[in-house]
Amino acid sequence: MIQRTAARIEARDPDIEGASWQSLLARSITDPATLLQRLGLDSSLLEEGSRVGHAAFPVRVPEPWLARIRYGDPADPLLRQVLPLADEGEERPGFVTDPLQEADATAAPGLIRKYRSRALLMVTGQCAINCRYCFRRHFPYEDHRLTPRQREAVIDSLRASPEINEVILSGGDPLAVNDHLLAQWASALSTVPSLTRLRIHSRLPVVIPQRVDDALLEWIGSSRLNVVMVVHINHPREIDDQVCRAMARLKQAGATLLNQSVILKGVNDDPDTLQALSERLFDAGILPYYLHGFDPVAGAHHFDVSDQRARELVRQLQARLPGYLVPRLVREVPDRPGKTLLDVGME
């Protein structure tokens, strides 16, 4: 267990206010010892273990996220999502490096085709925050870096597939890319006649809400495609006033806001937290969309919650919340034509 220290030093960086998203991203904490020191936690008992996890999947925590972690609390659910542990070095049967078998669904460098009407575009391998449970923590992003010629090939491939009406920008985190390049992508995608929607899966408006700036809103608001922003929030304390303001700006630009969460042991595997999350999301103008069953990725078995427990939690949510605030409990199963509902048969 991490031990608390007696002295209190504020984790919040006073320079967060007014800083650009690029500078905040560049100043992210990338060392576990520094993370623990900033939070007033004694790293002596976890130094070796945290180094094991860090070596397998490096720490990355931006300042706005750090500011939301409770100071001196080793069990904080936001800290748990980003702190490497010795558990990550343990091998467990059934926990693999590619749990969704995405390598088999790669149509071309950077382009993944798992569903008939949708294609996923790997814009970047960079993230603003390295979540310890990430199902792509072992993904070979270096094999999916797109040259300008390959970008043209992606657009040609989409033009040749009229059954595709939606492209999903993913990664990594697509909003870690500069807006000039994203605007180029949006413009090129808008020339594909069959496309009607552009979906963006991003954690950045949550972990660094300053990312929602004028340049981003300009290309989102000017696209002929319907833009859907799917953010990733697992706990209600991830949503502060800055995040609410960022979401309001995205809505004003015409984006539809949805959220997907992952059921995580020690983070949100209780009905009170999930209820508060749905309520807080709605207050911020975001609709709960998916609650994902845990993907068995190697190095993250300590987050695993059984599907039976997840179903039980959703049943409790159904008794507490209106239907539009109950996310669909799903799992992505390789080779199936869509998400697999885990709550089938629930009333």
mmCIF file of C-alpha atoms in Angstrom:
data_model
loop_
_atom_site.group_PDB
_atom_site.id
_atom_site.type_symbol
_atom_site.label_atom_id
_atom_site.label_comp_id
_atom_site.label_asym_id
_atom_site.label_seq_id
_atom_site.Cartn_x
_atom_site.Cartn_y
_atom_site.Cartn_z
ATOM 1 C CA MET A 1 0.000 0.000 0.000
ATOM 2 C CA ILE A 2 1.148 3.542 -0.689
ATOM 3 C CA GLN A 3 1.692 5.454 2.545
ATOM 4 C CA ARG A 4 0.508 8.994 3.100
ATOM 5 C CA THR A 5 2.995 11.698 3.984
ATOM 6 C CA ALA A 6 2.394 14.184 6.740
ATOM 7 C CA ALA A 7 3.270 17.327 4.811
ATOM 8 C CA ARG A 8 0.817 18.686 2.237
ATOM 9 C CA ILE A 9 2.001 20.159 -1.037
ATOM 10 C CA GLU A 10 -0.725 21.102 -3.501
ATOM 11 C CA ALA A 11 -0.808 18.936 -6.625
ATOM 12 C CA ARG A 12 -2.374 21.687 -8.724
ATOM 13 C CA ASP A 13 -0.042 23.584 -11.017
ATOM 14 C CA PRO A 14 -0.905 27.304 -10.782
ATOM 15 C CA ASP A 15 0.014 27.741 -14.454
ATOM 16 C CA ILE A 16 -2.850 25.560 -15.729
ATOM 17 C CA GLU A 17 -5.211 28.493 -16.095
ATOM 18 C CA GLY A 18 -4.684 30.182 -19.430
ATOM 19 C CA ALA A 19 -2.151 27.646 -20.710
ATOM 20 C CA SER A 20 -2.498 26.252 -24.211
ATOM 21 C CA TRP A 21 -3.409 22.608 -24.646
ATOM 22 C CA GLN A 22 -0.128 22.005 -26.441
ATOM 23 C CA SER A 23 1.931 23.302 -23.511
ATOM 24 C CA LEU A 24 -0.117 21.282 -21.028
ATOM 25 C CA LEU A 25 0.366 18.168 -23.122
ATOM 26 C CA ALA A 26 4.113 18.792 -23.302
ATOM 27 C CA ARG A 27 4.299 19.284 -19.523
ATOM 28 C CA SER A 28 2.555 16.002 -18.691
ATOM 29 C CA ILE A 29 4.040 13.952 -15.865
ATOM 30 C CA THR A 30 5.956 11.038 -17.344
ATOM 31 C CA ASP A 31 7.594 9.569 -14.234
ATOM 32 C CA PRO A 32 5.774 7.567 -11.529
ATOM 33 C CA ALA A 33 7.957 8.884 -8.700
ATOM 34 C CA THR A 34 7.120 12.457 -9.685
ATOM 35 C CA LEU A 35 3.435 11.564 -9.828
ATOM 36 C CA LEU A 36 3.486 10.189 -6.286
ATOM 37 C CA GLN A 37 5.569 13.090 -4.979
ATOM 38 C CA ARG A 38 3.156 15.653 -6.413
ATOM 39 C CA LEU A 39 0.294 13.889 -4.646
ATOM 40 C CA GLY A 40 2.055 13.657 -1.289
ATOM 41 C CA LEU A 41 2.344 9.876 -1.423
ATOM 42 C CA ASP A 42 5.355 7.881 -0.221
ATOM 43 C CA SER A 43 6.727 6.002 -3.211
ATOM 44 C CA SER A 44 9.210 3.888 -1.234
ATOM 45 C CA LEU A 45 6.891 0.869 -0.968
ATOM 46 C CA LEU A 46 5.751 1.043 -4.588
ATOM 47 C CA GLU A 47 8.826 2.347 -6.362
ATOM 48 C CA GLU A 48 9.950 -1.029 -7.706
ATOM 49 C CA GLY A 49 6.427 -2.088 -8.693
ATOM 50 C CA SER A 50 5.629 1.205 -10.343
ATOM 51 C CA ARG A 51 8.831 0.967 -12.356
ATOM 52 C CA VAL A 52 7.778 -2.473 -13.615
ATOM 53 C CA GLY A 53 4.476 -1.119 -14.890
ATOM 54 C CA HIS A 54 6.095 2.049 -16.212
ATOM 55 C CA ALA A 55 8.637 0.046 -18.205
ATOM 56 C CA ALA A 56 5.840 -1.927 -19.872
ATOM 57 C CA PHE A 57 3.609 1.090 -20.540
ATOM 58 C CA PRO A 58 4.978 4.564 -19.735
ATOM 59 C CA VAL A 59 3.239 6.945 -17.365
ATOM 60 C CA ARG A 60 1.587 10.014 -18.869
ATOM 61 C CA VAL A 61 -0.593 12.276 -16.725
ATOM 62 C CA PRO A 62 -1.471 15.858 -17.753
ATOM 63 C CA GLU A 63 -1.740 18.615 -15.154
ATOM 64 C CA PRO A 64 -5.528 19.198 -15.401
ATOM 65 C CA TRP A 65 -6.106 15.511 -14.586
ATOM 66 C CA LEU A 66 -3.607 15.590 -11.731
ATOM 67 C CA ALA A 67 -5.480 18.526 -10.222
ATOM 68 C CA ARG A 68 -8.629 16.378 -9.861
ATOM 69 C CA ILE A 69 -6.923 13.572 -7.924
ATOM 70 C CA ARG A 70 -7.494 13.746 -4.179
ATOM 71 C CA TYR A 71 -4.260 14.739 -2.507
ATOM 72 C CA GLY A 72 -2.799 12.050 -0.244
ATOM 73 C CA ASP A 73 -5.413 9.428 -1.172
ATOM 74 C CA PRO A 74 -3.775 6.193 -2.426
ATOM 75 C CA ALA A 75 -7.187 4.719 -3.314
ATOM 76 C CA ASP A 76 -8.376 7.649 -5.412
ATOM 77 C CA PRO A 77 -10.209 6.276 -8.495
ATOM 78 C CA LEU A 78 -8.611 8.822 -10.820
ATOM 79 C CA LEU A 79 -5.151 7.917 -9.534
ATOM 80 C CA ARG A 80 -5.862 4.214 -10.003
ATOM 81 C CA GLN A 81 -6.482 4.781 -13.705
ATOM 82 C CA VAL A 82 -2.987 6.190 -14.286
ATOM 83 C CA LEU A 83 -0.670 4.718 -11.617
ATOM 84 C CA PRO A 84 1.491 1.758 -12.762
ATOM 85 C CA LEU A 85 1.626 -1.239 -10.423
ATOM 86 C CA ALA A 86 3.696 -4.388 -10.062
ATOM 87 C CA ASP A 87 0.554 -6.335 -11.091
ATOM 88 C CA GLU A 88 1.178 -5.224 -14.666
ATOM 89 C CA GLY A 89 4.206 -7.474 -14.891
ATOM 90 C CA GLU A 90 2.205 -10.613 -14.077
ATOM 91 C CA GLU A 91 1.036 -12.923 -16.848
ATOM 92 C CA ARG A 92 -2.515 -14.233 -16.533
ATOM 93 C CA PRO A 93 -4.208 -16.852 -18.733
ATOM 94 C CA GLY A 94 -6.648 -15.267 -21.188
ATOM 95 C CA PHE A 95 -5.140 -11.775 -20.957
ATOM 96 C CA VAL A 96 -3.519 -11.039 -24.317
ATOM 97 C CA THR A 97 -1.838 -8.193 -26.175
ATOM 98 C CA ASP A 98 -4.550 -7.853 -28.851
ATOM 99 C CA PRO A 99 -7.856 -8.727 -27.145
ATOM 100 C CA LEU A 100 -9.976 -7.356 -30.014
ATOM 101 C CA GLN A 101 -7.830 -8.990 -32.730
ATOM 102 C CA GLU A 102 -7.449 -5.680 -34.536
ATOM 103 C CA ALA A 103 -4.381 -6.913 -36.397
ATOM 104 C CA ASP A 104 -6.683 -9.183 -38.391
ATOM 105 C CA ALA A 105 -9.036 -6.290 -39.245
ATOM 106 C CA THR A 106 -6.444 -3.933 -40.729
ATOM 107 C CA ALA A 107 -7.522 -3.103 -44.279
ATOM 108 C CA ALA A 108 -4.540 -0.816 -44.960
ATOM 109 C CA PRO A 109 -1.989 1.087 -42.862
ATOM 110 C CA GLY A 110 -4.025 3.274 -40.516
ATOM 111 C CA LEU A 111 -7.415 1.902 -41.610
ATOM 112 C CA ILE A 112 -9.294 -0.761 -39.640
ATOM 113 C CA ARG A 113 -12.466 -2.367 -41.003
ATOM 114 C CA LYS A 114 -14.405 -4.332 -38.388
ATOM 115 C CA TYR A 115 -17.959 -3.378 -39.372
ATOM 116 C CA ARG A 116 -19.691 -3.114 -42.732
ATOM 117 C CA SER A 117 -20.807 0.523 -42.629
ATOM 118 C CA ARG A 118 -18.047 2.009 -40.488
ATOM 119 C CA ALA A 119 -14.293 2.348 -40.783
ATOM 120 C CA LEU A 120 -11.803 3.338 -38.112
ATOM 121 C CA LEU A 121 -8.935 5.645 -38.969
ATOM 122 C CA MET A 122 -5.835 5.518 -36.764
ATOM 123 C CA VAL A 123 -4.812 9.156 -36.875
ATOM 124 C CA THR A 124 -2.004 8.940 -34.312
ATOM 125 C CA GLY A 125 -0.498 6.699 -31.673
ATOM 126 C CA GLN A 126 -0.117 9.552 -29.185
ATOM 127 C CA CYS A 127 -2.417 9.989 -26.194
ATOM 128 C CA ALA A 128 -2.775 12.797 -23.690
ATOM 129 C CA ILE A 129 -3.046 10.286 -20.858
ATOM 130 C CA ASN A 130 -1.939 6.675 -20.601
ATOM 131 C CA CYS A 131 -4.781 4.758 -18.989
ATOM 132 C CA ARG A 132 -3.426 1.600 -17.396
ATOM 133 C CA TYR A 133 -6.376 -0.519 -18.628
ATOM 134 C CA CYS A 134 -6.078 0.557 -22.293
ATOM 135 C CA PHE A 135 -6.880 -2.296 -24.680
ATOM 136 C CA ARG A 136 -4.385 -0.808 -27.161
ATOM 137 C CA ARG A 137 -1.486 -0.517 -24.725
ATOM 138 C CA HIS A 138 0.426 -3.052 -26.875
ATOM 139 C CA PHE A 139 -0.775 -1.780 -30.270
ATOM 140 C CA PRO A 140 1.998 -1.434 -32.930
ATOM 141 C CA TYR A 141 1.306 2.206 -33.758
ATOM 142 C CA GLU A 142 4.601 2.496 -35.607
ATOM 143 C CA ASP A 143 3.121 0.237 -38.302
ATOM 144 C CA HIS A 144 0.195 2.606 -38.842
ATOM 145 C CA ARG A 145 1.923 5.947 -39.346
ATOM 146 C CA LEU A 146 0.537 7.424 -42.520
ATOM 147 C CA THR A 147 2.577 9.198 -45.148
ATOM 148 C CA PRO A 148 0.806 11.782 -47.351
ATOM 149 C CA ARG A 149 0.601 9.166 -50.133
ATOM 150 C CA GLN A 150 -0.943 6.636 -47.743
ATOM 151 C CA ARG A 151 -3.498 9.231 -46.645
ATOM 152 C CA GLU A 152 -4.588 9.564 -50.258
ATOM 153 C CA ALA A 153 -4.796 5.770 -50.482
ATOM 154 C CA VAL A 154 -7.099 5.735 -47.435
ATOM 155 C CA ILE A 155 -9.448 8.234 -49.088
ATOM 156 C CA ASP A 156 -9.379 6.215 -52.327
ATOM 157 C CA SER A 157 -10.207 3.067 -50.367
ATOM 158 C CA LEU A 158 -13.190 4.779 -48.744
ATOM 159 C CA ARG A 159 -14.431 6.063 -52.117
ATOM 160 C CA ALA A 160 -14.305 2.503 -53.388
ATOM 161 C CA SER A 161 -16.456 1.299 -50.461
ATOM 162 C CA PRO A 162 -19.860 2.996 -50.821
ATOM 163 C CA GLU A 163 -21.281 0.869 -47.996
ATOM 164 C CA ILE A 164 -19.258 2.951 -45.530
ATOM 165 C CA ASN A 165 -21.211 5.963 -44.263
ATOM 166 C CA GLU A 166 -19.234 6.755 -41.118
ATOM 167 C CA VAL A 167 -15.546 7.176 -40.348
ATOM 168 C CA ILE A 168 -14.240 7.065 -36.793
ATOM 169 C CA LEU A 169 -11.117 9.047 -35.950
ATOM 170 C CA SER A 170 -9.248 7.093 -33.306
ATOM 171 C CA GLY A 171 -5.745 6.331 -32.149
ATOM 172 C CA GLY A 172 -4.109 6.913 -29.702
ATOM 173 C CA ASP A 173 -6.124 10.058 -29.377
ATOM 174 C CA PRO A 174 -6.937 11.829 -32.645
ATOM 175 C CA LEU A 175 -7.172 15.222 -30.943
ATOM 176 C CA ALA A 176 -3.504 14.950 -29.985
ATOM 177 C CA VAL A 177 -2.907 15.902 -33.639
ATOM 178 C CA ASN A 178 -2.768 19.582 -34.598
ATOM 179 C CA ASP A 179 -5.905 21.161 -36.021
ATOM 180 C CA HIS A 180 -4.302 21.962 -39.370
ATOM 181 C CA LEU A 181 -3.877 18.248 -40.115
ATOM 182 C CA LEU A 182 -7.272 17.340 -38.640
ATOM 183 C CA ALA A 183 -8.941 19.975 -40.806
ATOM 184 C CA GLN A 184 -7.215 18.444 -43.836
ATOM 185 C CA TRP A 185 -8.546 15.011 -42.887
ATOM 186 C CA ALA A 186 -12.061 16.388 -42.359
ATOM 187 C CA SER A 187 -11.958 18.158 -45.713
ATOM 188 C CA ALA A 188 -10.723 15.058 -47.542
ATOM 189 C CA LEU A 189 -13.316 12.830 -45.868
ATOM 190 C CA SER A 190 -16.088 15.237 -46.805
ATOM 191 C CA THR A 191 -15.291 14.549 -50.478
ATOM 192 C CA VAL A 192 -16.275 10.886 -50.084
ATOM 193 C CA PRO A 193 -19.909 10.833 -51.299
ATOM 194 C CA SER A 194 -21.080 7.948 -49.118
ATOM 195 C CA LEU A 195 -19.923 9.474 -45.840
ATOM 196 C CA THR A 196 -22.543 11.207 -43.703
ATOM 197 C CA ARG A 197 -20.955 11.125 -40.247
ATOM 198 C CA LEU A 198 -17.557 11.780 -38.730
ATOM 199 C CA ARG A 199 -17.126 10.261 -35.298
ATOM 200 C CA ILE A 200 -14.254 11.322 -33.047
ATOM 201 C CA HIS A 201 -13.212 9.136 -30.111
ATOM 202 C CA SER A 202 -11.198 11.280 -27.736
ATOM 203 C CA ARG A 203 -10.221 11.600 -24.096
ATOM 204 C CA LEU A 204 -8.511 14.962 -24.632
ATOM 205 C CA PRO A 205 -11.513 17.278 -24.032
ATOM 206 C CA VAL A 206 -11.758 15.606 -20.615
ATOM 207 C CA VAL A 207 -8.145 15.289 -19.520
ATOM 208 C CA ILE A 208 -7.100 18.650 -21.055
ATOM 209 C CA PRO A 209 -10.310 20.638 -21.632
ATOM 210 C CA GLN A 210 -8.239 23.502 -23.057
ATOM 211 C CA ARG A 211 -8.033 21.318 -26.164
ATOM 212 C CA VAL A 212 -11.477 22.601 -27.135
ATOM 213 C CA ASP A 213 -10.224 25.845 -28.658
ATOM 214 C CA ASP A 214 -11.268 28.055 -31.564
ATOM 215 C CA ALA A 215 -9.225 26.132 -34.144
ATOM 216 C CA LEU A 216 -10.872 22.835 -33.249
ATOM 217 C CA LEU A 217 -14.364 24.309 -33.205
ATOM 218 C CA GLU A 218 -13.831 25.993 -36.571
ATOM 219 C CA TRP A 219 -13.251 22.796 -38.562
ATOM 220 C CA ILE A 220 -15.860 20.843 -36.608
ATOM 221 C CA GLY A 221 -18.461 23.521 -37.200
ATOM 222 C CA SER A 222 -17.692 23.916 -40.897
ATOM 223 C CA SER A 223 -17.780 20.247 -41.884
ATOM 224 C CA ARG A 224 -20.637 19.010 -44.085
ATOM 225 C CA LEU A 225 -20.487 15.755 -42.094
ATOM 226 C CA ASN A 226 -22.467 15.280 -38.908
ATOM 227 C CA VAL A 227 -19.839 15.279 -36.163
ATOM 228 C CA VAL A 228 -20.230 12.945 -33.185
ATOM 229 C CA MET A 229 -17.795 13.402 -30.305
ATOM 230 C CA VAL A 230 -17.493 10.277 -28.151
ATOM 231 C CA VAL A 231 -15.602 11.105 -24.970
ATOM 232 C CA HIS A 232 -14.339 8.573 -22.453
ATOM 233 C CA ILE A 233 -15.242 9.230 -18.819
ATOM 234 C CA ASN A 234 -15.261 6.531 -16.140
ATOM 235 C CA HIS A 235 -15.883 8.472 -12.926
ATOM 236 C CA PRO A 236 -17.992 11.540 -12.085
ATOM 237 C CA ARG A 237 -15.021 13.434 -10.629
ATOM 238 C CA GLU A 238 -13.434 13.500 -14.073
ATOM 239 C CA ILE A 239 -15.994 16.182 -14.965
ATOM 240 C CA ASP A 240 -15.103 19.583 -13.503
ATOM 241 C CA ASP A 241 -16.251 23.069 -14.476
ATOM 242 C CA GLN A 242 -13.634 23.364 -17.224
ATOM 243 C CA VAL A 243 -14.816 20.123 -18.791
ATOM 244 C CA CYS A 244 -18.424 21.360 -18.667
ATOM 245 C CA ARG A 245 -17.447 24.567 -20.460
ATOM 246 C CA ALA A 246 -15.554 22.578 -23.116
ATOM 247 C CA MET A 247 -18.573 20.346 -23.714
ATOM 248 C CA ALA A 248 -20.859 23.371 -24.030
ATOM 249 C CA ARG A 249 -18.585 24.806 -26.738
ATOM 250 C CA LEU A 250 -18.582 21.524 -28.642
ATOM 251 C CA LYS A 251 -22.378 21.406 -28.559
ATOM 252 C CA GLN A 252 -22.580 24.998 -29.799
ATOM 253 C CA ALA A 253 -20.369 23.991 -32.747
ATOM 254 C CA GLY A 254 -22.921 21.323 -33.656
ATOM 255 C CA ALA A 255 -21.285 18.181 -32.270
ATOM 256 C CA THR A 256 -23.392 15.407 -30.755
ATOM 257 C CA LEU A 257 -21.845 14.373 -27.415
ATOM 258 C CA LEU A 258 -21.789 10.773 -26.219
ATOM 259 C CA ASN A 259 -19.799 8.986 -23.539
ATOM 260 C CA GLN A 260 -18.358 5.526 -23.291
ATOM 261 C CA SER A 261 -17.030 4.082 -20.050
ATOM 262 C CA VAL A 262 -15.257 0.894 -19.073
ATOM 263 C CA ILE A 263 -16.267 -1.055 -15.989
ATOM 264 C CA LEU A 264 -13.129 -1.028 -13.825
ATOM 265 C CA LYS A 265 -12.447 -2.635 -10.465
ATOM 266 C CA GLY A 266 -11.677 -0.023 -7.841
ATOM 267 C CA VAL A 267 -12.822 2.834 -10.079
ATOM 268 C CA ASN A 268 -16.529 2.561 -10.869
ATOM 269 C CA ASP A 269 -17.664 -0.967 -9.987
ATOM 270 C CA ASP A 270 -20.414 0.168 -7.643
ATOM 271 C CA PRO A 271 -23.939 1.473 -8.364
ATOM 272 C CA ASP A 272 -23.551 4.790 -6.546
ATOM 273 C CA THR A 273 -20.554 5.801 -8.684
ATOM 274 C CA LEU A 274 -22.208 4.734 -11.943
ATOM 275 C CA GLN A 275 -25.423 6.552 -11.053
ATOM 276 C CA ALA A 276 -23.506 9.716 -10.179
ATOM 277 C CA LEU A 277 -21.576 9.394 -13.441
ATOM 278 C CA SER A 278 -24.734 9.255 -15.562
ATOM 279 C CA GLU A 279 -26.247 12.224 -13.738
ATOM 280 C CA ARG A 280 -23.058 14.251 -14.035
ATOM 281 C CA LEU A 281 -22.714 13.416 -17.726
ATOM 282 C CA PHE A 282 -26.237 14.616 -18.420
ATOM 283 C CA ASP A 283 -25.594 17.844 -16.499
ATOM 284 C CA ALA A 284 -22.597 18.402 -18.802
ATOM 285 C CA GLY A 285 -24.704 17.818 -21.932
ATOM 286 C CA ILE A 286 -23.355 14.317 -22.636
ATOM 287 C CA LEU A 287 -25.502 11.215 -23.062
ATOM 288 C CA PRO A 288 -24.288 7.906 -21.590
ATOM 289 C CA TYR A 289 -23.727 5.625 -24.572
ATOM 290 C CA TYR A 290 -21.749 2.474 -23.767
ATOM 291 C CA LEU A 291 -20.511 0.787 -20.609
ATOM 292 C CA HIS A 292 -17.897 -1.623 -21.894
ATOM 293 C CA GLY A 293 -17.185 -4.962 -20.314
ATOM 294 C CA PHE A 294 -13.516 -5.174 -19.479
ATOM 295 C CA ASP A 295 -11.288 -6.195 -22.391
ATOM 296 C CA PRO A 296 -8.755 -8.839 -21.239
ATOM 297 C CA VAL A 297 -5.591 -6.995 -22.192
ATOM 298 C CA ALA A 298 -2.257 -8.239 -20.875
ATOM 299 C CA GLY A 299 -0.965 -6.186 -17.953
ATOM 300 C CA ALA A 300 -4.363 -4.973 -16.736
ATOM 301 C CA HIS A 301 -5.966 -8.002 -15.091
ATOM 302 C CA HIS A 302 -6.236 -6.130 -11.780
ATOM 303 C CA PHE A 303 -9.028 -3.988 -13.305
ATOM 304 C CA ASP A 304 -11.141 -6.964 -14.364
ATOM 305 C CA VAL A 305 -14.813 -7.036 -13.375
ATOM 306 C CA SER A 306 -16.874 -10.098 -14.292
ATOM 307 C CA ASP A 307 -19.728 -9.756 -16.782
ATOM 308 C CA GLN A 308 -22.067 -11.131 -14.114
ATOM 309 C CA ARG A 309 -21.127 -8.300 -11.748
ATOM 310 C CA ALA A 310 -21.457 -5.756 -14.562
ATOM 311 C CA ARG A 311 -24.981 -6.993 -15.365
ATOM 312 C CA GLU A 312 -25.920 -6.731 -11.707
ATOM 313 C CA LEU A 313 -24.712 -3.128 -11.612
ATOM 314 C CA VAL A 314 -26.720 -2.200 -14.725
ATOM 315 C CA ARG A 315 -29.847 -3.787 -13.223
ATOM 316 C CA GLN A 316 -29.406 -1.499 -10.233
ATOM 317 C CA LEU A 317 -28.989 1.484 -12.538
ATOM 318 C CA GLN A 318 -32.231 0.585 -14.310
ATOM 319 C CA ALA A 319 -34.019 0.771 -10.973
ATOM 320 C CA ARG A 320 -32.522 4.178 -10.175
ATOM 321 C CA LEU A 321 -32.364 6.078 -13.473
ATOM 322 C CA PRO A 322 -34.547 6.889 -16.480
ATOM 323 C CA GLY A 323 -33.752 4.722 -19.489
ATOM 324 C CA TYR A 324 -31.887 7.438 -21.392
ATOM 325 C CA LEU A 325 -29.327 7.670 -18.575
ATOM 326 C CA VAL A 326 -28.587 3.920 -18.484
ATOM 327 C CA PRO A 327 -25.655 3.098 -20.779
ATOM 328 C CA ARG A 328 -25.795 -0.060 -22.866
ATOM 329 C CA LEU A 329 -23.604 -2.775 -21.395
ATOM 330 C CA VAL A 330 -21.562 -4.170 -24.277
ATOM 331 C CA ARG A 331 -18.506 -6.121 -25.236
ATOM 332 C CA GLU A 332 -16.626 -5.982 -28.510
ATOM 333 C CA VAL A 333 -16.166 -9.561 -29.660
ATOM 334 C CA PRO A 334 -13.853 -10.150 -32.643
ATOM 335 C CA ASP A 335 -15.528 -11.246 -35.917
ATOM 336 C CA ARG A 336 -19.021 -10.178 -34.863
ATOM 337 C CA PRO A 337 -20.860 -7.584 -37.008
ATOM 338 C CA GLY A 338 -21.382 -5.162 -34.119
ATOM 339 C CA LYS A 339 -21.088 -4.730 -30.371
ATOM 340 C CA THR A 340 -22.402 -7.648 -28.307
ATOM 341 C CA LEU A 341 -25.022 -6.592 -25.775
ATOM 342 C CA LEU A 342 -24.282 -8.107 -22.391
ATOM 343 C CA ASP A 343 -27.599 -7.005 -20.902
ATOM 344 C CA VAL A 344 -29.821 -9.016 -23.280
ATOM 345 C CA GLY A 345 -32.775 -10.402 -21.353
ATOM 346 C CA MET A 346 -32.619 -7.753 -18.644
ATOM 347 C CA GLU A 347 -35.890 -6.002 -17.953
#
